[in-house]
Amino acid sequence: MADVDVLIAGAGPTGLVLALWLARSGVRIRIVDKAATAGTTSRALVVHARTLEFYRQLGIANDVVEAATRFAAVNLWVHGRHAARVDIGAIGQGLTAYPYMLVFPQDEHEQLLLARLADAGVDVERPCALRDFDDRGTHVVAQLLHADGREQTCTAAFIAGCDGAHSTVREQLHAGFPGATYAHVFYVADVEARGPVMNHELHVALDFADLLAVFPMKGESRARLIGTVREAPTATEPGSETTFHPDPSHTAITGQVVSDPIEWRDVSRRIIERLRLDVARVNWFSTYHVHHRVASHFRAGRAFLLGDAAHIHSPVGGQGMNTGIGDAVNLGWKLAGVLAGRLSERALDTYETERIAFARRLVATTDRGFQLVTSDGPIARFVRIRALPVVLPMLFAYRFARRFLFRTVSQTAIDYRDSTLSSGSAGSVDAGDRLPWVALDGTPADNYAPLASRDWQVHVYGEADRRVVDLCAQRRLALHAFAWTPAMRRAGFARNARYLVRPDGYVAFAQSGDDDLGALTRYVDDWTIAART
């Protein structure tokens, strides 16, 4: 018998969400982190709609929304001139219950997750470092090192590496981490300031040689600034430093340390002054290099890589932390099902295929965007300074472009259509798609309410015939039939069709209401799906 079912190395947002999902599913877990305390600086900020949908399943979405700062518009400035404004809230309406983005500093975010994890009876062990582990085929044997020098052996059915860009788990797996490091040095500062851009919206300013992003934070005068430092000092190769530190001479993000100290007074004021931003106080300042890398594989035997241990990339779109949380949910429900004997162990193979494909697309996309806004080349400068101010307002005049932007940035467009877990289609909904969100009249208020069970379920939009009712009763699958409305057709559903929904809210199987139930029965049997009792 293993000491625990899952050993989680790393207690950032990715590890904490994985731990919370597993603990709420009755899985025996242990979570360790080599840091003596949880983070005390804001670091990652943006929380997207798809993450909030996952958090709703865990019962913590309202807590996050109440604690965070909501913003629903993104502004583009070029040479100090306001070039475009995109109303995120308006374009997200009808796509999700959360048609906006949130700013929620990572230190506060982690404290909330830690509190909910403690409510589930689990505490993070710290400082406690994973030294190495051995995959014995039927279980994993890990060696842990405590702060007092005491070594301890822990056996687990599986191990999850949520231990950041310098992951011990990834090193033990001998997984490659190909990619590169951007040449520019960037700074991040939490400030108290005044000016027209301090209006609780996101502002991105471009210039010939500078980039500045202004993120709203809670309060009337607080903001997070992210900008470029053009005269880059020498930087070390990726080393052991993986977290922000308030000392500007020793800071990093995703692993590269700036060796020469840069202070706030060294930052170019030109773009700041063009935005008429008056910075009265700097509460925290740091500099960093950015990498773009994806691990060669996310799974080997009983070990998995998640979050920054699996992929790191530029901060374009605020995707990093949200992607790690998506990894945690994807793996969490599969591990919980397999460990409980309610899901074929083959489902664990789909974690890598589903998440690595998205990670590679994301890194490629953010890389192109990052190169565009930071490159010194004449073509990039022309596009950034001359073309974007003209093209973006015209582009965002079209509803399809605005909704495409929201779906992409919010991560509600992620699909797993190529996964072996995905089969069939009905209407314009393919298996592997995120379940389209639809508001309902009455109770429940929408079709996402049943997902709080975090269990397999069948949805029918229209009328469920007797065959479906009997099958769900026999297999102990929850059946949710929603009275048909025109909004369901607009969302892509086919009337009376059957949609088998995974515990993470993605459609696993879809078929027309006229089709024989044999295919659905075979799917359930093939993956040995059983609901929780």
PDB file of C-alpha atoms in Angstrom, residues 27-174:
ATOM      1  CA  VAL A  27      -8.056  11.033  -3.043  1.00  0.00           C
ATOM      2  CA  ARG A  28      -5.280  10.673  -0.455  1.00  0.00           C
ATOM      3  CA  ILE A  29      -2.701  13.329  -1.266  1.00  0.00           C
ATOM      4  CA  ARG A  30       0.460  14.900   0.060  1.00  0.00           C
ATOM      5  CA  ILE A  31       1.683  18.274  -1.185  1.00  0.00           C
ATOM      6  CA  VAL A  32       5.182  19.574  -0.475  1.00  0.00           C
ATOM      7  CA  ASP A  33       7.039  22.763  -1.369  1.00  0.00           C
ATOM      8  CA  LYS A  34      10.676  23.680  -0.877  1.00  0.00           C
ATOM      9  CA  ALA A  35       9.867  27.323  -0.078  1.00  0.00           C
ATOM     10  CA  ALA A  36       9.561  28.116   3.616  1.00  0.00           C
ATOM     11  CA  THR A  37       6.456  30.244   3.090  1.00  0.00           C
ATOM     12  CA  ALA A  38       3.855  30.910   0.442  1.00  0.00           C
ATOM     13  CA  GLY A  39       4.570  33.767  -1.966  1.00  0.00           C
ATOM     14  CA  THR A  40       4.237  37.301  -0.619  1.00  0.00           C
ATOM     15  CA  THR A  41       4.344  39.211  -3.914  1.00  0.00           C
ATOM     16  CA  SER A  42       1.678  39.584  -6.558  1.00  0.00           C
ATOM     17  CA  ARG A  43       3.408  37.852  -9.536  1.00  0.00           C
ATOM     18  CA  ALA A  44       0.704  36.398 -11.845  1.00  0.00           C
ATOM     19  CA  LEU A  45      -2.369  38.626 -11.921  1.00  0.00           C
ATOM     20  CA  VAL A  46      -5.010  37.746 -14.488  1.00  0.00           C
ATOM     21  CA  VAL A  47      -7.728  35.148 -13.935  1.00  0.00           C
ATOM     22  CA  HIS A  48      -9.683  34.210 -17.063  1.00  0.00           C
ATOM     23  CA  ALA A  49     -13.238  32.981 -17.597  1.00  0.00           C
ATOM     24  CA  ARG A  50     -12.336  29.317 -18.095  1.00  0.00           C
ATOM     25  CA  THR A  51     -10.476  29.268 -14.790  1.00  0.00           C
ATOM     26  CA  LEU A  52     -13.517  30.786 -13.078  1.00  0.00           C
ATOM     27  CA  GLU A  53     -15.703  28.068 -14.596  1.00  0.00           C
ATOM     28  CA  PHE A  54     -13.386  25.455 -13.091  1.00  0.00           C
ATOM     29  CA  TYR A  55     -13.463  27.314  -9.783  1.00  0.00           C
ATOM     30  CA  ARG A  56     -17.246  27.306  -9.873  1.00  0.00           C
ATOM     31  CA  GLN A  57     -17.073  23.508  -9.988  1.00  0.00           C
ATOM     32  CA  LEU A  58     -14.943  23.661  -6.846  1.00  0.00           C
ATOM     33  CA  GLY A  59     -17.298  26.131  -5.187  1.00  0.00           C
ATOM     34  CA  ILE A  60     -14.778  28.972  -4.960  1.00  0.00           C
ATOM     35  CA  ALA A  61     -15.567  31.146  -8.004  1.00  0.00           C
ATOM     36  CA  ASN A  62     -17.653  33.631  -6.011  1.00  0.00           C
ATOM     37  CA  ASP A  63     -14.864  33.993  -3.440  1.00  0.00           C
ATOM     38  CA  VAL A  64     -12.394  34.869  -6.193  1.00  0.00           C
ATOM     39  CA  VAL A  65     -14.749  37.297  -7.945  1.00  0.00           C
ATOM     40  CA  GLU A  66     -15.470  39.122  -4.695  1.00  0.00           C
ATOM     41  CA  ALA A  67     -11.791  39.391  -3.739  1.00  0.00           C
ATOM     42  CA  ALA A  68     -10.524  40.374  -7.196  1.00  0.00           C
ATOM     43  CA  THR A  69     -10.721  43.466  -9.365  1.00  0.00           C
ATOM     44  CA  ARG A  70     -12.908  43.028 -12.419  1.00  0.00           C
ATOM     45  CA  PHE A  71     -12.034  44.740 -15.667  1.00  0.00           C
ATOM     46  CA  ALA A  72     -13.938  44.450 -18.891  1.00  0.00           C
ATOM     47  CA  ALA A  73     -12.006  46.576 -21.361  1.00  0.00           C
ATOM     48  CA  VAL A  74      -8.575  46.541 -23.003  1.00  0.00           C
ATOM     49  CA  ASN A  75      -7.057  49.721 -24.445  1.00  0.00           C
ATOM     50  CA  LEU A  76      -4.246  50.154 -26.961  1.00  0.00           C
ATOM     51  CA  TRP A  77      -2.070  53.262 -26.988  1.00  0.00           C
ATOM     52  CA  VAL A  78       0.504  54.108 -29.670  1.00  0.00           C
ATOM     53  CA  HIS A  79       2.922  57.024 -29.277  1.00  0.00           C
ATOM     54  CA  GLY A  80       0.775  58.307 -26.439  1.00  0.00           C
ATOM     55  CA  ARG A  81      -2.365  58.325 -28.594  1.00  0.00           C
ATOM     56  CA  HIS A  82      -5.366  56.188 -27.719  1.00  0.00           C
ATOM     57  CA  ALA A  83      -5.711  53.820 -30.695  1.00  0.00           C
ATOM     58  CA  ALA A  84      -8.345  51.228 -29.753  1.00  0.00           C
ATOM     59  CA  ARG A  85     -10.612  50.031 -26.958  1.00  0.00           C
ATOM     60  CA  VAL A  86     -12.154  46.558 -26.790  1.00  0.00           C
ATOM     61  CA  ASP A  87     -15.082  46.051 -24.424  1.00  0.00           C
ATOM     62  CA  ILE A  88     -14.394  42.531 -23.126  1.00  0.00           C
ATOM     63  CA  GLY A  89     -17.576  42.320 -21.047  1.00  0.00           C
ATOM     64  CA  ALA A  90     -19.835  43.094 -23.980  1.00  0.00           C
ATOM     65  CA  ILE A  91     -18.209  40.599 -26.335  1.00  0.00           C
ATOM     66  CA  GLY A  92     -18.211  37.843 -23.723  1.00  0.00           C
ATOM     67  CA  GLN A  93     -21.916  38.071 -22.986  1.00  0.00           C
ATOM     68  CA  GLY A  94     -23.725  34.847 -23.827  1.00  0.00           C
ATOM     69  CA  LEU A  95     -20.512  32.794 -23.911  1.00  0.00           C
ATOM     70  CA  THR A  96     -19.942  32.307 -20.208  1.00  0.00           C
ATOM     71  CA  ALA A  97     -21.221  33.306 -16.804  1.00  0.00           C
ATOM     72  CA  TYR A  98     -17.946  35.255 -16.429  1.00  0.00           C
ATOM     73  CA  PRO A  99     -17.700  37.621 -19.442  1.00  0.00           C
ATOM     74  CA  TYR A 100     -14.758  39.563 -18.074  1.00  0.00           C
ATOM     75  CA  MET A 101     -11.215  39.192 -16.752  1.00  0.00           C
ATOM     76  CA  LEU A 102     -10.097  39.540 -13.167  1.00  0.00           C
ATOM     77  CA  VAL A 103      -6.962  40.899 -11.569  1.00  0.00           C
ATOM     78  CA  PHE A 104      -6.217  38.796  -8.495  1.00  0.00           C
ATOM     79  CA  PRO A 105      -2.615  38.986  -7.242  1.00  0.00           C
ATOM     80  CA  GLN A 106      -1.017  35.569  -6.941  1.00  0.00           C
ATOM     81  CA  ASP A 107      -0.150  35.909  -3.255  1.00  0.00           C
ATOM     82  CA  GLU A 108      -3.814  36.555  -2.399  1.00  0.00           C
ATOM     83  CA  HIS A 109      -4.869  33.850  -4.858  1.00  0.00           C
ATOM     84  CA  GLU A 110      -2.631  31.277  -3.188  1.00  0.00           C
ATOM     85  CA  GLN A 111      -3.870  32.228   0.289  1.00  0.00           C
ATOM     86  CA  LEU A 112      -7.456  31.591  -0.790  1.00  0.00           C
ATOM     87  CA  LEU A 113      -6.537  28.200  -2.270  1.00  0.00           C
ATOM     88  CA  LEU A 114      -4.533  27.292   0.841  1.00  0.00           C
ATOM     89  CA  ALA A 115      -7.511  28.112   3.054  1.00  0.00           C
ATOM     90  CA  ARG A 116      -9.878  25.974   0.987  1.00  0.00           C
ATOM     91  CA  LEU A 117      -7.354  23.144   0.949  1.00  0.00           C
ATOM     92  CA  ALA A 118      -7.063  23.351   4.740  1.00  0.00           C
ATOM     93  CA  ASP A 119     -10.861  23.138   4.934  1.00  0.00           C
ATOM     94  CA  ALA A 120     -10.506  19.844   3.042  1.00  0.00           C
ATOM     95  CA  GLY A 121      -8.067  18.601   5.684  1.00  0.00           C
ATOM     96  CA  VAL A 122      -4.818  19.099   3.747  1.00  0.00           C
ATOM     97  CA  ASP A 123      -1.900  21.374   4.626  1.00  0.00           C
ATOM     98  CA  VAL A 124       1.172  22.101   2.524  1.00  0.00           C
ATOM     99  CA  GLU A 125       4.363  20.670   4.035  1.00  0.00           C
ATOM    100  CA  ARG A 126       7.081  23.314   3.860  1.00  0.00           C
ATOM    101  CA  PRO A 127       9.944  23.698   3.589  1.00  0.00           C
ATOM    102  CA  CYS A 128      10.129  20.193   2.226  1.00  0.00           C
ATOM    103  CA  ALA A 129      12.035  19.510  -0.997  1.00  0.00           C
ATOM    104  CA  LEU A 130      11.647  16.604  -3.385  1.00  0.00           C
ATOM    105  CA  ARG A 131      15.173  15.248  -3.860  1.00  0.00           C
ATOM    106  CA  ASP A 132      14.420  12.435  -6.308  1.00  0.00           C
ATOM    107  CA  PHE A 133      12.026   9.579  -6.954  1.00  0.00           C
ATOM    108  CA  ASP A 134      11.972   6.110  -8.446  1.00  0.00           C
ATOM    109  CA  ASP A 135       9.098   4.796 -10.554  1.00  0.00           C
ATOM    110  CA  ARG A 136       8.731   1.123  -9.555  1.00  0.00           C
ATOM    111  CA  GLY A 137       6.015   0.393 -12.121  1.00  0.00           C
ATOM    112  CA  THR A 138       3.228  -0.159  -9.586  1.00  0.00           C
ATOM    113  CA  HIS A 139       4.081   2.848  -7.430  1.00  0.00           C
ATOM    114  CA  VAL A 140       6.561   5.686  -6.953  1.00  0.00           C
ATOM    115  CA  VAL A 141       9.122   5.939  -4.142  1.00  0.00           C
ATOM    116  CA  ALA A 142      10.171   9.535  -3.452  1.00  0.00           C
ATOM    117  CA  GLN A 143      12.900  10.948  -1.240  1.00  0.00           C
ATOM    118  CA  LEU A 144      12.002  14.131   0.630  1.00  0.00           C
ATOM    119  CA  LEU A 145      14.325  16.514   2.479  1.00  0.00           C
ATOM    120  CA  HIS A 146      13.043  18.597   5.380  1.00  0.00           C
ATOM    121  CA  ALA A 147      14.516  21.883   6.614  1.00  0.00           C
ATOM    122  CA  ASP A 148      16.153  20.252   9.631  1.00  0.00           C
ATOM    123  CA  GLY A 149      18.096  17.902   7.351  1.00  0.00           C
ATOM    124  CA  ARG A 150      15.806  14.966   8.006  1.00  0.00           C
ATOM    125  CA  GLU A 151      15.282  12.708   4.996  1.00  0.00           C
ATOM    126  CA  GLN A 152      12.023  10.858   4.495  1.00  0.00           C
ATOM    127  CA  THR A 153      10.717   8.259   2.067  1.00  0.00           C
ATOM    128  CA  CYS A 154       7.224   8.615   0.644  1.00  0.00           C
ATOM    129  CA  THR A 155       5.498   6.043  -1.553  1.00  0.00           C
ATOM    130  CA  ALA A 156       2.680   7.129  -3.827  1.00  0.00           C
ATOM    131  CA  ALA A 157       0.648   5.664  -6.635  1.00  0.00           C
ATOM    132  CA  PHE A 158       1.469   8.739  -8.768  1.00  0.00           C
ATOM    133  CA  ILE A 159       3.633  11.858  -8.564  1.00  0.00           C
ATOM    134  CA  ALA A 160       2.732  15.254 -10.021  1.00  0.00           C
ATOM    135  CA  GLY A 161       5.488  17.744 -10.819  1.00  0.00           C
ATOM    136  CA  CYS A 162       4.068  21.229 -10.220  1.00  0.00           C
ATOM    137  CA  ASP A 163       7.504  22.415  -9.155  1.00  0.00           C
ATOM    138  CA  GLY A 164       8.168  25.214 -11.609  1.00  0.00           C
ATOM    139  CA  ALA A 165      10.605  26.024 -14.376  1.00  0.00           C
ATOM    140  CA  HIS A 166      13.487  24.231 -12.645  1.00  0.00           C
ATOM    141  CA  SER A 167      11.395  21.139 -11.938  1.00  0.00           C
ATOM    142  CA  THR A 168      13.062  18.254 -10.107  1.00  0.00           C
ATOM    143  CA  VAL A 169      10.387  15.941 -11.495  1.00  0.00           C
ATOM    144  CA  ARG A 170      11.194  17.001 -15.069  1.00  0.00           C
ATOM    145  CA  GLU A 171      14.904  16.498 -14.453  1.00  0.00           C
ATOM    146  CA  GLN A 172      14.274  13.020 -13.046  1.00  0.00           C
ATOM    147  CA  LEU A 173      12.224  12.167 -16.125  1.00  0.00           C
ATOM    148  CA  HIS A 174      15.073  13.378 -18.381  1.00  0.00           C
TER     149      HIS A 174
END
